[in-house]
PDB file of C-alpha atoms in Angstrom:
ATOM      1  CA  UNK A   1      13.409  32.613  50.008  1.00 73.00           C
ATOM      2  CA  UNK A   2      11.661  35.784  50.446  1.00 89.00           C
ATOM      3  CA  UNK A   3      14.433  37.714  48.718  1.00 90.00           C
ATOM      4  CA  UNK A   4      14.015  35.710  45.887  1.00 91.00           C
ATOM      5  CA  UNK A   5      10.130  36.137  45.969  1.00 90.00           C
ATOM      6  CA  UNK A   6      10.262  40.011  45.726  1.00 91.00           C
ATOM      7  CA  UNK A   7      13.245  40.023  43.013  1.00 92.00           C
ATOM      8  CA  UNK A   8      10.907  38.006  40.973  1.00 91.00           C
ATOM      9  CA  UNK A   9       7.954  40.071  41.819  1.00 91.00           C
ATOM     10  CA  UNK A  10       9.904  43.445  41.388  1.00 91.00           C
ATOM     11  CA  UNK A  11      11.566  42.261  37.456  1.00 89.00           C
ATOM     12  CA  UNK A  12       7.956  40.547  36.691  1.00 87.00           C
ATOM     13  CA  UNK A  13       6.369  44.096  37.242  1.00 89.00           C
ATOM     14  CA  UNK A  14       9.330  45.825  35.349  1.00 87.00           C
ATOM     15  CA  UNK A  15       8.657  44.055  32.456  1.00 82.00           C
ATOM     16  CA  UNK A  16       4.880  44.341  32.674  1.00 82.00           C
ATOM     17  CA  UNK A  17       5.268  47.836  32.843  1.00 84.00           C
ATOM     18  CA  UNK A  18       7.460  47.875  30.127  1.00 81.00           C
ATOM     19  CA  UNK A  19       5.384  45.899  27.503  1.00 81.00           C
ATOM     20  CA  UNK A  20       1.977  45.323  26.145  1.00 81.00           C
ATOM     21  CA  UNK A  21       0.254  42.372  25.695  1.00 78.00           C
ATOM     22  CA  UNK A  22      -0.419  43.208  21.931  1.00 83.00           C
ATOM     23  CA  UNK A  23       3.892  43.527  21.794  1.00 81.00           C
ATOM     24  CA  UNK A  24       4.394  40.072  23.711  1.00 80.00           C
ATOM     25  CA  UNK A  25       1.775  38.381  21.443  1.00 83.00           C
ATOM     26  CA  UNK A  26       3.544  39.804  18.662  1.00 85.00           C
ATOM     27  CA  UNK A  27       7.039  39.178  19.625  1.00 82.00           C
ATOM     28  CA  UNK A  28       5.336  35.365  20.003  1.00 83.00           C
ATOM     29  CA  UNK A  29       4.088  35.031  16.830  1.00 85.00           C
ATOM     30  CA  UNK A  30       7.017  35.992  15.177  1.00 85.00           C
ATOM     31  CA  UNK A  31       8.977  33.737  17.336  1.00 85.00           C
ATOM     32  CA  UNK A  32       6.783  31.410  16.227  1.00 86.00           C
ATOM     33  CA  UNK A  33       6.192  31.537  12.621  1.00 83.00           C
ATOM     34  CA  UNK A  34      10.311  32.039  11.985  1.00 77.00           C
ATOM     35  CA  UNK A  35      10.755  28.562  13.815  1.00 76.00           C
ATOM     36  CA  UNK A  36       8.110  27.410  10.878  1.00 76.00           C
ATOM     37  CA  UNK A  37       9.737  28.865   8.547  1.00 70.00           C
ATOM     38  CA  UNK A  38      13.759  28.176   9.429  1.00 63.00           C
ATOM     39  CA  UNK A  39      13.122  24.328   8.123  1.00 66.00           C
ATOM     40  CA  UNK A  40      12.665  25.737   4.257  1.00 64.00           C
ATOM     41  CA  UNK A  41      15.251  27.825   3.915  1.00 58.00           C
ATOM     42  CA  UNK A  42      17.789  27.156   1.235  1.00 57.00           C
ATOM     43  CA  UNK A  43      20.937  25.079   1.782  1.00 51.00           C
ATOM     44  CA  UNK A  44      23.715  23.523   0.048  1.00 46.00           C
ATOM     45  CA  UNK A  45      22.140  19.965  -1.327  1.00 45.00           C
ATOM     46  CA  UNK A  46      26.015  19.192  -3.680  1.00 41.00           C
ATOM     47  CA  UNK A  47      26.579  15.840  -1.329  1.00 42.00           C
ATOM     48  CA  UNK A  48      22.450  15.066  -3.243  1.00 46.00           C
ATOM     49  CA  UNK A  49      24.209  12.522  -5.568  1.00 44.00           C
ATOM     50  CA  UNK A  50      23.608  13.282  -9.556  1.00 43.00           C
ATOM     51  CA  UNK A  51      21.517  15.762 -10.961  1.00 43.00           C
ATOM     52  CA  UNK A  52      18.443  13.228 -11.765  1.00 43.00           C
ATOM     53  CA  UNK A  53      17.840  12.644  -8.000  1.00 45.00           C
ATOM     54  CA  UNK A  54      21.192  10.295  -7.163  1.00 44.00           C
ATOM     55  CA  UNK A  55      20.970   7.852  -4.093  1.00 44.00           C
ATOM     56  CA  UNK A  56      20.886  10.942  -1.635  1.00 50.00           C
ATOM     57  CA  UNK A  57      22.936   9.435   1.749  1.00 57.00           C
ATOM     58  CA  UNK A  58      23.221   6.351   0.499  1.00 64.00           C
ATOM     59  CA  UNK A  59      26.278   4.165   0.427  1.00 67.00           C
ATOM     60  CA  UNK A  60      26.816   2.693  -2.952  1.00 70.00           C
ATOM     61  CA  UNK A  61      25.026  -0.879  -3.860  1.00 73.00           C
ATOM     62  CA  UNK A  62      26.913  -2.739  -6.525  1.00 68.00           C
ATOM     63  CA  UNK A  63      26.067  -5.924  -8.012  1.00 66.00           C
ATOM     64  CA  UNK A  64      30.099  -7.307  -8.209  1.00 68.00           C
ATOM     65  CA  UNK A  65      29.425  -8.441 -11.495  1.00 72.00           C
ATOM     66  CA  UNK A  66      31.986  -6.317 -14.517  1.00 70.00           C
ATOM     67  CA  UNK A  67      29.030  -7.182 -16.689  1.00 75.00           C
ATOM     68  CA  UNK A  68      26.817  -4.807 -14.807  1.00 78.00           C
ATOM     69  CA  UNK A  69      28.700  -1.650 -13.574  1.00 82.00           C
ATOM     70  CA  UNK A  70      27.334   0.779 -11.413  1.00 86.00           C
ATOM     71  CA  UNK A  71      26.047   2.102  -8.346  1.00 88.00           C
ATOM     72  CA  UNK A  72      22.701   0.220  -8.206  1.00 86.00           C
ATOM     73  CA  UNK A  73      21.677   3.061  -5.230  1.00 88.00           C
ATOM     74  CA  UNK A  74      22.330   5.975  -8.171  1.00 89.00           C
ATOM     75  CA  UNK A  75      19.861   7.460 -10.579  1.00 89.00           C
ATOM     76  CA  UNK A  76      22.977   7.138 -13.086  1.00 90.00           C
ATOM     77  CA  UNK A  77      22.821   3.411 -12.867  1.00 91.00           C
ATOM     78  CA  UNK A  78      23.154   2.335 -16.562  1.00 92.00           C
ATOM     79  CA  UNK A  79      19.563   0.341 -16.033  1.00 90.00           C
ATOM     80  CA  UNK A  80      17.780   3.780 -14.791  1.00 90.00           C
ATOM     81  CA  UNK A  81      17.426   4.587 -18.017  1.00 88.00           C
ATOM     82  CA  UNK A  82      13.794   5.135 -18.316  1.00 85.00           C
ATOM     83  CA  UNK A  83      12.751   4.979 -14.438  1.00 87.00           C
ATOM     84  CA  UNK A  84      10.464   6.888 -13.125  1.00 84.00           C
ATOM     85  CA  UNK A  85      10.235   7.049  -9.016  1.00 87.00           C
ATOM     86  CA  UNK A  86      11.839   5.583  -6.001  1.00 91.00           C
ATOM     87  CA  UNK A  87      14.229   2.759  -6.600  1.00 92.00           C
ATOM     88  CA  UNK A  88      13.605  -0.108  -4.194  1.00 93.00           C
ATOM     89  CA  UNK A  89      17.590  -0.325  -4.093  1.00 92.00           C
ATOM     90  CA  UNK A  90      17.203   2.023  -1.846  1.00 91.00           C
ATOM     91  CA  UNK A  91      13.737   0.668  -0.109  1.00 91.00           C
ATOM     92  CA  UNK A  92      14.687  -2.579   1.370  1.00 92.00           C
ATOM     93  CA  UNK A  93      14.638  -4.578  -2.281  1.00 92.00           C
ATOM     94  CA  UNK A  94      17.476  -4.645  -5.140  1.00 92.00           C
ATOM     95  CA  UNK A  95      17.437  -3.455  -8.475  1.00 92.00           C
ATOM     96  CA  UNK A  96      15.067  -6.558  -9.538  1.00 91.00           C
ATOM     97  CA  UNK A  97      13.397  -7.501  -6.233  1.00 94.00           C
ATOM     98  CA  UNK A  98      10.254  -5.740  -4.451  1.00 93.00           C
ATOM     99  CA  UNK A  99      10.977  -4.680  -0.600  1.00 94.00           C
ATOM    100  CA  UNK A 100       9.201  -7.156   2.123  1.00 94.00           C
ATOM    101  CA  UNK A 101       5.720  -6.703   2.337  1.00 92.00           C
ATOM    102  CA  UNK A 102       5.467  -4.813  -0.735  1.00 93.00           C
ATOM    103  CA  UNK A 103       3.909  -7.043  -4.294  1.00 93.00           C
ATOM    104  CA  UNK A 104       5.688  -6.269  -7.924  1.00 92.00           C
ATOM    105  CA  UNK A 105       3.111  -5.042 -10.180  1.00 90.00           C
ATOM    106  CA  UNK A 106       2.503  -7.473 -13.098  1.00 88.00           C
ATOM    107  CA  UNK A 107       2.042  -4.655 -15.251  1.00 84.00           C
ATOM    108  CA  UNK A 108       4.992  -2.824 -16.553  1.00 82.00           C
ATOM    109  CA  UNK A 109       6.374  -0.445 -19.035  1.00 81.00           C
ATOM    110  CA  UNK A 110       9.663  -1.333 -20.672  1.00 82.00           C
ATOM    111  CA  UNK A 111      12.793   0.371 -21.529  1.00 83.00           C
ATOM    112  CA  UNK A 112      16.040  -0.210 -23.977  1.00 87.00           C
ATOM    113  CA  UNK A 113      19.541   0.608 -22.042  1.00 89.00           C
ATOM    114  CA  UNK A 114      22.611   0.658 -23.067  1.00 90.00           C
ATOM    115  CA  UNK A 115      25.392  -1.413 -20.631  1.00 91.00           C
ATOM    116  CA  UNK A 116      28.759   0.322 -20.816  1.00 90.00           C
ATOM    117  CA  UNK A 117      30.731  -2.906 -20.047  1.00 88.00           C
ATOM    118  CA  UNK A 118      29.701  -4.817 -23.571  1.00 90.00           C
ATOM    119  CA  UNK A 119      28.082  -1.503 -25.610  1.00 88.00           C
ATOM    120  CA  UNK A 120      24.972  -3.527 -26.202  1.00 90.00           C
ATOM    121  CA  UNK A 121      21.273  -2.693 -25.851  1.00 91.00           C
ATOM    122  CA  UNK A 122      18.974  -4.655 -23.099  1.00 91.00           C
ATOM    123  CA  UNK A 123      15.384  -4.629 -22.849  1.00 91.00           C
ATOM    124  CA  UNK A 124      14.167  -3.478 -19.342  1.00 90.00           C
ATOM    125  CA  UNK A 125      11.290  -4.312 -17.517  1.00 90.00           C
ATOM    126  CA  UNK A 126      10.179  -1.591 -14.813  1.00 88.00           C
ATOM    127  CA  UNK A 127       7.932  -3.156 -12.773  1.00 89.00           C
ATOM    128  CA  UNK A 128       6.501  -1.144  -9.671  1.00 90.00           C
ATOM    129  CA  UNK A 129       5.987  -2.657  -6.083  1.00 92.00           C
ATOM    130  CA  UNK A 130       3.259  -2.118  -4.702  1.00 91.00           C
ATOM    131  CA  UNK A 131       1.382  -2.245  -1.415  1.00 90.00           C
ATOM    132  CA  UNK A 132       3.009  -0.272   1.000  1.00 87.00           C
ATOM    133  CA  UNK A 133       3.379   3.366   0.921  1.00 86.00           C
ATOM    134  CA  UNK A 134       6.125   5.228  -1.271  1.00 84.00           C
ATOM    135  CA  UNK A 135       9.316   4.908   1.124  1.00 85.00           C
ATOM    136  CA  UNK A 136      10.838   8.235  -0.805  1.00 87.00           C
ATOM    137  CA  UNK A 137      14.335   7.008  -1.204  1.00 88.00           C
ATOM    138  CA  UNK A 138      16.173   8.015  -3.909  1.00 90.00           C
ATOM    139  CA  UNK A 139      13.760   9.536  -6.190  1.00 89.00           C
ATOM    140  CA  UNK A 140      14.949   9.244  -9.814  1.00 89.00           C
ATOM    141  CA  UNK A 141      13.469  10.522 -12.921  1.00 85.00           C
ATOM    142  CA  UNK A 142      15.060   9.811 -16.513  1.00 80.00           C
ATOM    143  CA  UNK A 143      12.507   9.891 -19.372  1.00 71.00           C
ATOM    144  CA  UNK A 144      14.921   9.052 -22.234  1.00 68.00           C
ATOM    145  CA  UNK A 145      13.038   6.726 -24.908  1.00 60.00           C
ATOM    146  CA  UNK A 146       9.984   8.303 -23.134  1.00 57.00           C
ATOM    147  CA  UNK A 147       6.819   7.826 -25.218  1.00 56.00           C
ATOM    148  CA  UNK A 148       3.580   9.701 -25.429  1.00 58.00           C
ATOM    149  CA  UNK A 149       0.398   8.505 -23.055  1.00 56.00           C
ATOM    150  CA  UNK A 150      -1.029   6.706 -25.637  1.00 55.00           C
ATOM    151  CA  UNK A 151       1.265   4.156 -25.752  1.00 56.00           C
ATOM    152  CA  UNK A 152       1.375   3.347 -22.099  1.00 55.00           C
ATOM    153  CA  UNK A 153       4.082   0.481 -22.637  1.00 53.00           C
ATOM    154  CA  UNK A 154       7.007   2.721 -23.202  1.00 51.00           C
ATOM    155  CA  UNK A 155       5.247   5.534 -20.526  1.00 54.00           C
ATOM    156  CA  UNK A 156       6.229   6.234 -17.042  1.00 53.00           C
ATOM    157  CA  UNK A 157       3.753   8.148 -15.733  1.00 59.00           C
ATOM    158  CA  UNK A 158       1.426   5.950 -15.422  1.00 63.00           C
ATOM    159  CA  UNK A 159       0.678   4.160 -11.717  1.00 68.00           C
ATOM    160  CA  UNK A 160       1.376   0.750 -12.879  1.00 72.00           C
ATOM    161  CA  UNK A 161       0.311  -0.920  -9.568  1.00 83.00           C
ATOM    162  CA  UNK A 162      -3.200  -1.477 -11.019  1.00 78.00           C
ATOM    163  CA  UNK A 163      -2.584  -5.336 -11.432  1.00 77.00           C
ATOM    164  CA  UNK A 164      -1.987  -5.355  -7.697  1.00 85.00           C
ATOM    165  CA  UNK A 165      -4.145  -6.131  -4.378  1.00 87.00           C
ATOM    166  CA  UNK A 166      -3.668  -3.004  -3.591  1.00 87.00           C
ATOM    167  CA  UNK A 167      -2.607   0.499  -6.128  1.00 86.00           C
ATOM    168  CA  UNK A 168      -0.547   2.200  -3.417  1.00 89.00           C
ATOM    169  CA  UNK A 169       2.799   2.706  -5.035  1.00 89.00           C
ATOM    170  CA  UNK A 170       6.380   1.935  -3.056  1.00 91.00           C
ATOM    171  CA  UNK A 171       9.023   2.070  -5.209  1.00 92.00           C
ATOM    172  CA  UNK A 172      10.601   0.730  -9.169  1.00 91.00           C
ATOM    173  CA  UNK A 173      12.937  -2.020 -10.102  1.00 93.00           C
ATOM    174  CA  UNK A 174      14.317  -2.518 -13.203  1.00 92.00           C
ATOM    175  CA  UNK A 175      14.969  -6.049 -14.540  1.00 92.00           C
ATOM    176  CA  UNK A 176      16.893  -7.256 -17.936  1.00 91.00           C
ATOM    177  CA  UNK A 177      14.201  -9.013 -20.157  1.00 91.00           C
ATOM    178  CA  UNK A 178      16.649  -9.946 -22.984  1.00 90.00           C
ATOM    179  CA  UNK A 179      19.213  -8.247 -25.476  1.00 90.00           C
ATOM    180  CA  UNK A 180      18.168  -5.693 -27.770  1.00 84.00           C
ATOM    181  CA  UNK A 181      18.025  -6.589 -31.319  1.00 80.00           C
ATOM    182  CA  UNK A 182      20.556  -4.293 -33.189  1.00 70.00           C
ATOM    183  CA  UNK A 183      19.707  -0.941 -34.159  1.00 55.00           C
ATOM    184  CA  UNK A 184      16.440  -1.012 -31.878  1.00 48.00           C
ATOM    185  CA  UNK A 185      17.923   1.071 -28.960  1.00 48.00           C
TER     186      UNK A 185
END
């Protein structure tokens, strides 16, 4: 073992020699701050879904009804079209049911999509669940039919878990209210 001991000593007081403490700390904190760093650098996100957020990993959540199409776990979902935020498809709900443990918001702003298997116009309710913080699922942000603040019915911005126990914000469904009357899309 004494062999050992004095090759360690020896390349221990090579190197000591050989550098600084101000170069070790220095070659540390680089070290360091690149391993920070390495987690933000760009990288391919195509397999992200759709352009509006898309269900990220998810595997695709479909009602089996040919009345409503779609990939209930994808921003493109034919109901999406005025969400704003995470859609509890994704979070442990459906597209009309809060997760567990989380409360649907009695207060809601509403929406007119169009369903591509009948070309007709339904009123949507998107009501926020509330409760439990966000679970940042498949974020999904379509304003069209957006209105202006001061008509907070037909706004998504707002935090619409204010009719809840609690105003911490999980995720959005979107649920049919009724058929739109013609020409109101």
């Amino acid at each position: 073992m004494s062999a050992f001991d004095k090759w360690t000593e020896r390349l221990t007081r090579r190197v000591a020699r050989g550098t600084s403490r101000r170069s070790t700390l220095a070659w540390l904190g680089a070290t360091i701050t690149g391993a920070a760093v390495f987690p933000v650098l760009p990288v391919a996100r195509a397999a992200a879904g759709s352009p509006h957020g898309g269900a990220g990993g998810h595997a695709p959540i479909s009602s089996g009804n040919p009345q409503d199409p779609g990939d209930q776990a994808s921003c493109d979902y034919w109901r999406y079209c005025a969400i704003d935020g995470f859609l509890c498809s994704c979070c442990g709900g459906s597209v009309s049911t809060c997760p567990p443990g989380t409360e649907m918001s009695p207060i809601t702003w509403v929406g007119t999509c169009a369903n591509p298997a009948d070309n007709r116009a339904y009123v949507i309710s998107y009501n926020d669940c509330c409760g439990v913080s966000s679970c940042g699922q498949c974020l999904c942000n379509r304003n069209e039919g957006d209105r202006p603040q001061v008509r907070p019915q037909s706004n998504n911005d707002y935090n619409w878990c204010l009719g809840t126990e609690s105003s911490i914000y999980n995720c959005s469904t979107a649920v049919i209210i009724g058929v739109a009357m013609d020409g109101q899309k």
